[in-house]
Structures are given as structure tokens and as C-alpha cells.
PDB file of C-alpha atoms in Angstrom:
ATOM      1  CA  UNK A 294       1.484 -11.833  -4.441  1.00  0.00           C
ATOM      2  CA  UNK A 295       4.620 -13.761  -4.719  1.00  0.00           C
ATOM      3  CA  UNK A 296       5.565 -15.582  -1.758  1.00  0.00           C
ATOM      4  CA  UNK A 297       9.455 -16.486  -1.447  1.00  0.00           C
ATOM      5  CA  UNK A 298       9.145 -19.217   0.660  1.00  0.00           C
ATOM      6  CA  UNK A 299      10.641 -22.927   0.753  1.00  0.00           C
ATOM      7  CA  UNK A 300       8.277 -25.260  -2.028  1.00  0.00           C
ATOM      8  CA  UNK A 301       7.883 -27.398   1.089  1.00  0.00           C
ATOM      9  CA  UNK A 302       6.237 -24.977   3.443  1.00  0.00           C
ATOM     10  CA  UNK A 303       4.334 -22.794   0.444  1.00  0.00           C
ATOM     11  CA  UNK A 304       1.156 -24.515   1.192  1.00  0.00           C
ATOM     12  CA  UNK A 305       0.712 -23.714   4.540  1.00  0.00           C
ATOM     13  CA  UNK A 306       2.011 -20.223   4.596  1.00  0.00           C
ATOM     14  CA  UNK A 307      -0.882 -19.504   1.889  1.00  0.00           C
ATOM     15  CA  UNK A 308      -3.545 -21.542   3.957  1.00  0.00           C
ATOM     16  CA  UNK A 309      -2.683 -19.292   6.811  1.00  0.00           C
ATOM     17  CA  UNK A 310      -2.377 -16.168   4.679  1.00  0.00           C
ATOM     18  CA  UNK A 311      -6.078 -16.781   3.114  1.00  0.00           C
ATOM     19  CA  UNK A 312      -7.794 -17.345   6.625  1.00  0.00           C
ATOM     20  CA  UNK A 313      -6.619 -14.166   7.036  1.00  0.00           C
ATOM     21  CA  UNK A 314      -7.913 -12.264   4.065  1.00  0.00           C
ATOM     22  CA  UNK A 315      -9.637 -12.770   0.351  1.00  0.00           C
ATOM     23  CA  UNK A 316      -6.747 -13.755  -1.786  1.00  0.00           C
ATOM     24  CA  UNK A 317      -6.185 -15.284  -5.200  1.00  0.00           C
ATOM     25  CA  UNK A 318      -2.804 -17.450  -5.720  1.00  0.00           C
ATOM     26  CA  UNK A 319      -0.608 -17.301  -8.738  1.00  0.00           C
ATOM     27  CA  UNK A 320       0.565 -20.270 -10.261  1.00  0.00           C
ATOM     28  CA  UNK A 321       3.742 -21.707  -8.175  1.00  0.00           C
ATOM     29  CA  UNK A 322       7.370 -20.772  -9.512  1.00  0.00           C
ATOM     30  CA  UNK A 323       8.752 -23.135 -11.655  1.00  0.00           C
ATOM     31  CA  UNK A 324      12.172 -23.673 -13.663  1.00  0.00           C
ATOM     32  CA  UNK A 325      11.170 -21.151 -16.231  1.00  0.00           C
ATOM     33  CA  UNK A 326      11.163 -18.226 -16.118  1.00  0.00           C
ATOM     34  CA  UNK A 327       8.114 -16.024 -15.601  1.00  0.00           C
ATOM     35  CA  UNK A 328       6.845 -12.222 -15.334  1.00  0.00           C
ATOM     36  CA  UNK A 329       5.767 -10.533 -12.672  1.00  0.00           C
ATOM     37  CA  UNK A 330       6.381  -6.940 -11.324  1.00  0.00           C
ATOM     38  CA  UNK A 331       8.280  -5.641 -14.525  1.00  0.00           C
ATOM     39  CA  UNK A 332      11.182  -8.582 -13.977  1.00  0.00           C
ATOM     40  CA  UNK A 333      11.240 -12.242 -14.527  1.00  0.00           C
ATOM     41  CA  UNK A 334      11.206 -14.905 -12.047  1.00  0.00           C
ATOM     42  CA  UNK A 335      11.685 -18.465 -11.805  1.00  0.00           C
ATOM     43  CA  UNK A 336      12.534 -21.404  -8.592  1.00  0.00           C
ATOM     44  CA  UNK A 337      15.921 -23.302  -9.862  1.00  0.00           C
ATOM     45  CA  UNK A 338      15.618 -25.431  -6.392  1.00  0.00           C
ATOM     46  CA  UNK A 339      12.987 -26.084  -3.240  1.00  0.00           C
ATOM     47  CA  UNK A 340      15.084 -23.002  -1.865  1.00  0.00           C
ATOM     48  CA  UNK A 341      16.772 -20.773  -4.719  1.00  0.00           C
ATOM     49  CA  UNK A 342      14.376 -18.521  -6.541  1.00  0.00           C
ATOM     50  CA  UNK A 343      16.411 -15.772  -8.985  1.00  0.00           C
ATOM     51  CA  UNK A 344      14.920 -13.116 -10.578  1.00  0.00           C
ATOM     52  CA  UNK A 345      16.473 -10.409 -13.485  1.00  0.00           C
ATOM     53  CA  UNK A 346      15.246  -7.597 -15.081  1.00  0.00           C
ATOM     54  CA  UNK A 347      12.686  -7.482 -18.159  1.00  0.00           C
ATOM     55  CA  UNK A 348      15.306  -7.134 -21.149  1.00  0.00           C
ATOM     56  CA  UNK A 349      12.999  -4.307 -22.400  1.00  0.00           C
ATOM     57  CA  UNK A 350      14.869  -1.824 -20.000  1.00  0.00           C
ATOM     58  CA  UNK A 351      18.170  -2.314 -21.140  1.00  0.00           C
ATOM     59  CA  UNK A 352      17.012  -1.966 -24.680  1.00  0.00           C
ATOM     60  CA  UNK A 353      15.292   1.597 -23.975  1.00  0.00           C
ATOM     61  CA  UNK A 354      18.052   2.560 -21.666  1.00  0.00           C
ATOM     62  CA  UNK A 355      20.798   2.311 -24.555  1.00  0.00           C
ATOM     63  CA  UNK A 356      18.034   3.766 -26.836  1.00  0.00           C
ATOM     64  CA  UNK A 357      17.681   6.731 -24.712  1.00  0.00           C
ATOM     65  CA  UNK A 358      21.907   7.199 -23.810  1.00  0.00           C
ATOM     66  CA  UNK A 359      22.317   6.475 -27.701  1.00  0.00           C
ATOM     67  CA  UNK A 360      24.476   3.406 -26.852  1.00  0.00           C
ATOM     68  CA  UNK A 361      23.070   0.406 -28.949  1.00  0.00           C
ATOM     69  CA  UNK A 362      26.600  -0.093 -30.159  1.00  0.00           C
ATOM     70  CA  UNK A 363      28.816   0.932 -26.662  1.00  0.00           C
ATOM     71  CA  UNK A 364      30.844  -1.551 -25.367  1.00  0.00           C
ATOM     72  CA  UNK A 365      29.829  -2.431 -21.580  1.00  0.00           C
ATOM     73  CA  UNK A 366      32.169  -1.756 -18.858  1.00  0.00           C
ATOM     74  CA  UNK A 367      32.748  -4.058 -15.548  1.00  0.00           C
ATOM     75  CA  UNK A 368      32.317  -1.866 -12.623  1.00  0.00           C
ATOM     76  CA  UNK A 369      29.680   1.290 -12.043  1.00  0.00           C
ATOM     77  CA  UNK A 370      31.900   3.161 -10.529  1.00  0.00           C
ATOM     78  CA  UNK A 371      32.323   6.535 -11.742  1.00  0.00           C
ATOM     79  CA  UNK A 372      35.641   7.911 -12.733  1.00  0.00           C
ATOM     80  CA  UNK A 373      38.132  10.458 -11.227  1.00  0.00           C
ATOM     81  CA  UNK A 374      37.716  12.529 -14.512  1.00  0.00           C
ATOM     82  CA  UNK A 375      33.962  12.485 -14.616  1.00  0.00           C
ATOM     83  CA  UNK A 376      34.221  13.272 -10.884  1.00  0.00           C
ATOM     84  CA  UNK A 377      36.710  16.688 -11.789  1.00  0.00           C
ATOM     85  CA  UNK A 378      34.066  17.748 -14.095  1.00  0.00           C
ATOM     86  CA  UNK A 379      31.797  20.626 -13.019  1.00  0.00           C
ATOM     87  CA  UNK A 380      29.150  19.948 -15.342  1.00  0.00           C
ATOM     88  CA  UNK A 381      26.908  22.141 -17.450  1.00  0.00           C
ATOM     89  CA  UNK A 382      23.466  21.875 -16.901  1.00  0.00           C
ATOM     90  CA  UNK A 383      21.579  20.223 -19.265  1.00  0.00           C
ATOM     91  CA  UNK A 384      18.735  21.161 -21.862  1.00  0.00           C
ATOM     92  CA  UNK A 385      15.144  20.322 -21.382  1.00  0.00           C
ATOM     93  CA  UNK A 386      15.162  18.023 -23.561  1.00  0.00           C
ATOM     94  CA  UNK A 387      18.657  16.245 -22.037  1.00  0.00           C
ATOM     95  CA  UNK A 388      17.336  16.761 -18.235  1.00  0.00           C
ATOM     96  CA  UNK A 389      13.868  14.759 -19.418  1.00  0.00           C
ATOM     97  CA  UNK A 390      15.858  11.789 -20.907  1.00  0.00           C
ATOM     98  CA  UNK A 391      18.201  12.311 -17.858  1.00  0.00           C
ATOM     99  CA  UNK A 392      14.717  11.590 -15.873  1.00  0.00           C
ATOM    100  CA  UNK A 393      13.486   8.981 -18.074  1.00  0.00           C
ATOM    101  CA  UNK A 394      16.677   6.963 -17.737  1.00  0.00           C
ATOM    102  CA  UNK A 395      17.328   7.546 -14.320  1.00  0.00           C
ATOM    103  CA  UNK A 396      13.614   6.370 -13.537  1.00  0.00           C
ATOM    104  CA  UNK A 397      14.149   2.913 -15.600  1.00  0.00           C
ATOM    105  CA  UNK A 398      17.197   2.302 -13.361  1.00  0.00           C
ATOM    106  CA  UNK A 399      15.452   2.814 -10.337  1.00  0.00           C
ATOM    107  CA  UNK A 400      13.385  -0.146 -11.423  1.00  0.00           C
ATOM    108  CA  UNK A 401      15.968  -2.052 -12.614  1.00  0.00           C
ATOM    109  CA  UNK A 402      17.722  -2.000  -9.745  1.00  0.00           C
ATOM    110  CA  UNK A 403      15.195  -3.406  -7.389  1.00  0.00           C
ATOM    111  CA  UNK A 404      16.460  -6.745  -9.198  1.00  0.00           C
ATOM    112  CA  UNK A 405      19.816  -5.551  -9.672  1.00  0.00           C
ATOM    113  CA  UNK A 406      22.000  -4.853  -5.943  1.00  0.00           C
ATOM    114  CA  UNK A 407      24.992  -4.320  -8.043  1.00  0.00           C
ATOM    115  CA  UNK A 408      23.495  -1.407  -9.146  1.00  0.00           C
ATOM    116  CA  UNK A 409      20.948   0.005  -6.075  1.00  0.00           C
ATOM    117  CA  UNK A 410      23.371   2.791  -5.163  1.00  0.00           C
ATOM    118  CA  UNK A 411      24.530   4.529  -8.065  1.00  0.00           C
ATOM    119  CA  UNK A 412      21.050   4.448  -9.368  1.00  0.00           C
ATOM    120  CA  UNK A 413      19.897   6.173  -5.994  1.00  0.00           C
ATOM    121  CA  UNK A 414      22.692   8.476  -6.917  1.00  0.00           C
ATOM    122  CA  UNK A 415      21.944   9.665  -9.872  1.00  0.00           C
ATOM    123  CA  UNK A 416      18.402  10.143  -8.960  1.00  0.00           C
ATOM    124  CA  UNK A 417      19.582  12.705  -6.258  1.00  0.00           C
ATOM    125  CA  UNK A 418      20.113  15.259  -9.421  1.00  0.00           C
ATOM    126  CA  UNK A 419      17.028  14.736 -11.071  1.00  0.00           C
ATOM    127  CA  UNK A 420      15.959  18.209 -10.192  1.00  0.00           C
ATOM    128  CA  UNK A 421      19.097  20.122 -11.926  1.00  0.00           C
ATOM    129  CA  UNK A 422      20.970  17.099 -14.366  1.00  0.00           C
ATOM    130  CA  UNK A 423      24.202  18.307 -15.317  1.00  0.00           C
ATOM    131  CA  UNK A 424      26.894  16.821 -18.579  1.00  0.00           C
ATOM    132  CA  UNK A 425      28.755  15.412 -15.047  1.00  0.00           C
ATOM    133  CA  UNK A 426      25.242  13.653 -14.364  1.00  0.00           C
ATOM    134  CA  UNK A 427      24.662  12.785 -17.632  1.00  0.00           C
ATOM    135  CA  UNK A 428      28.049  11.080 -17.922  1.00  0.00           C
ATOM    136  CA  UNK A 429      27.419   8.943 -14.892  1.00  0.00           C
ATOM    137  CA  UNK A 430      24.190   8.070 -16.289  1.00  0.00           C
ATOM    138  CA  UNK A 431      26.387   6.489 -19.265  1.00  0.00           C
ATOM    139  CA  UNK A 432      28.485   5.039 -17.429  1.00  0.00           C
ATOM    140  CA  UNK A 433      25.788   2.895 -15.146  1.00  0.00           C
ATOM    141  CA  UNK A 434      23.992   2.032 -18.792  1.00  0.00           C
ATOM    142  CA  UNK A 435      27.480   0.774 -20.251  1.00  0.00           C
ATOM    143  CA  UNK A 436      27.880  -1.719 -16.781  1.00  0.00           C
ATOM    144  CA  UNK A 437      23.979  -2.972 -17.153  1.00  0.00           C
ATOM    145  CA  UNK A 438      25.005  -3.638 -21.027  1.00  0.00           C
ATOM    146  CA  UNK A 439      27.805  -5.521 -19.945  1.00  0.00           C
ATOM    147  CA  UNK A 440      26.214  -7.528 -17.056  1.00  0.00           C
ATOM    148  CA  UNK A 441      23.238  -8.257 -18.608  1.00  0.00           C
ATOM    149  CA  UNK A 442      23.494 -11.542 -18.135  1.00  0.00           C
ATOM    150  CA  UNK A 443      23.767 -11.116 -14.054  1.00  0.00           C
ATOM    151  CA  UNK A 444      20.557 -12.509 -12.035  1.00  0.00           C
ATOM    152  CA  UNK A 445      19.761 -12.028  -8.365  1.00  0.00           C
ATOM    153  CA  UNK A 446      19.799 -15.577  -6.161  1.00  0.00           C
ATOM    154  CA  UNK A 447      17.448 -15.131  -3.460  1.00  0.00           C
ATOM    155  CA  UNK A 448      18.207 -18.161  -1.444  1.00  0.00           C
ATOM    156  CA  UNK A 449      15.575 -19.199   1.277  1.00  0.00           C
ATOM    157  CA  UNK A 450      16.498 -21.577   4.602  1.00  0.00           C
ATOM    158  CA  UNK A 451      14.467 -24.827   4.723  1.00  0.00           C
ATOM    159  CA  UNK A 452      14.627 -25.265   8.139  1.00  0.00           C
ATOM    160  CA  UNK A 453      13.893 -21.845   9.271  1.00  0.00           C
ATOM    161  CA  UNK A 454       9.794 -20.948   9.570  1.00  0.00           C
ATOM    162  CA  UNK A 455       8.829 -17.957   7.091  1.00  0.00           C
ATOM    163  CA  UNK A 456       8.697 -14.786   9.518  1.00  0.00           C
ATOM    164  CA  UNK A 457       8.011 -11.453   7.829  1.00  0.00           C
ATOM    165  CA  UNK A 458      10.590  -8.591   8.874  1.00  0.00           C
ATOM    166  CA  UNK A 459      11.239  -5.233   7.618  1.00  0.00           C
ATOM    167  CA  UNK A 460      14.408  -3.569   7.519  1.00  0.00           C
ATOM    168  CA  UNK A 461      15.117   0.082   6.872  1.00  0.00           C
ATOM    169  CA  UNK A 462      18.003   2.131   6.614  1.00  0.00           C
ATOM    170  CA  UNK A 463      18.570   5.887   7.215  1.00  0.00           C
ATOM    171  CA  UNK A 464      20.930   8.341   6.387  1.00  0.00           C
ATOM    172  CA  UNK A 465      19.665  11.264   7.922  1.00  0.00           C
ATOM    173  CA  UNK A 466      21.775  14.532   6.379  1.00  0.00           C
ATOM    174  CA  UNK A 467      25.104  12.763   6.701  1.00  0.00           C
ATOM    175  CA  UNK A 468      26.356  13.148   2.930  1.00  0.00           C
ATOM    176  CA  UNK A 469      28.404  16.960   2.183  1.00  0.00           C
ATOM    177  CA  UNK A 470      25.400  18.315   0.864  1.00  0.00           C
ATOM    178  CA  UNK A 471      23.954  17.603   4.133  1.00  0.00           C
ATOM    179  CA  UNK A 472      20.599  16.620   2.524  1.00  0.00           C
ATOM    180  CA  UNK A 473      19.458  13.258   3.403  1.00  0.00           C
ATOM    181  CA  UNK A 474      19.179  10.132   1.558  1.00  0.00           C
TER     182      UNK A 474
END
């Protein structure tokens, strides 16, 4: 369990966390960087922790889109011209690299907000990938290559006390296919 916390108010959120059930701790966060979850990790202050993803994905990403040498691109945005395409759809084989791919990004973009929403994107044609999907996959690959450097900041408040909240958002049939998201 990591716990992103303030440094200064670690110890007693883990005290009152093992009264409450059988737990083992981790080493604390440090300045370098360390694994955990399938991305790296590491506290640059008492309140900044940042976190990227393992360097392994991009390498089997551009492995699997056959773009070791393609030049990165600054935005994921798709273009109007990929967007005009109606797509063929694509072989077994393509459609299971399609999946592959599309199932590394999905991880990668836990770390990664730049790139949450086309990833959920393209996973919405994992069923039927067409060239137009495949394309788009590309296209999110070449931005990852490019901004590979890019790490998340997750900045914590010292002077608020740790309260756990979950969020959700739905998006229940609102899109024009009318499916929901």
C-alpha cells in the first residue's frame, strides 16, 4: 500500500491504519525513484510525490505499432483526415495487436492524465478495430514517444488532515452511439 500523504503526518496515518487491520509497510518514498504498481515513484518534497510510467511500455508499444524510429508528435489529438476515414476492419492478427496496445495504454495512462481519454477511446473499439482505429492508436504511441519525459506531480496539502474520498464520473449513453462510457 502506498500512502500519499504529507512525510510529516505518514506515521500516524499508518499507526491508525494498522489498529485497524494486519498490515505490512513499504519502505517510505524517497528522492529516487522506485517501482511499484507497473510505474515508478519517488517524494521530491514533504508534499510532492511524482510518479511516470515503467519505460518498458513505451518500448513494447513502438514495438508493437512498428515505430522504434517515428518521430513523436505534441498533442493526442486525432486528425480531421483520420477522422474522414471510414476504416477497414482489421485482420486477426492487426485487431490482437490493436488489443495488446490499447491494453498497455490503459495502464499507462493511470500515470499519464494527458493521455486518460484517448486511451479510453480507443478501447471503446476493441471489439471491431478498424485502419481508422488503428491510426489513432499510432497517433497516441507517437505523443507518448514524444512526451516521454512527462511525470505526474501529485501534490499533497500539509495543513489539511488525510481524508479518504472517492470520486466517480458517469456518462450514462450521452456520446452519438448512445452507448455509455
Amino acid at each position: 500500500c502506498r500512502l500519499a500523504v504529507p512525510a510529516t503526518t505518514a506515521a500516524s496515518v499508518q499507526v491508525e491504519i494498522k489498529s485497524r487491520m494486519k498490515i505490512c509497510w513499504e519502505r517510505e518514498l524517497g528522492p529516487d525513484w522506485s517501482k511499484f504498481l507497473g510505474c515508478y515513484w519517488r517524494r521530491v518534497s514533504a508534499t510532492t510525490i511524482q510518479v511516470k510510467p515503467e519505460p518498458r511500455h513505451l518500448t513494447a508499444l513502438t514495438a508493437l505499432c512498428g515505430l522504434q524510429e517515428a518521430k513523436g508528435v505534441k498533442t493526442p489529438l486525432w486528425s480531421e483526415q483520420v477522422e474522414a476515414q471510414e476504416g477497414e476492419p482489421l485482420t486477426e492478427v492487426e485487431a490482437g495487436t490493436f488489443r495488446r496496445a490499447v491494453g498497455i495504454l490503459q495502464w499507462v495512462a493511470l500515470s499519464r492524465v494527458d493521455m486518460k481519454y484517448s486511451a479510453k477511446e480507443l478501447a471503446r473499439f476493441l471489439a471491431r478495430p478498424s485502419s481508422r482505429d488503428k491510426a489513432r492508436l499510432k497517433k497516441l504511441v507517437k505523443h507518448y514517444r514524444h512526451t516521454q519525459v512527462y511525470v505526474q506531480d501529485l501534490v499533497l496539502k500539509a495543513d489539511v488532515e488525510p481524508v479518504l474520498e472517492v470520486w466517480a464520473d458517469a456518462n450514462i449513453a450521452a456520446g452519438e452511439t448512445r452507448k455509455a462510457t
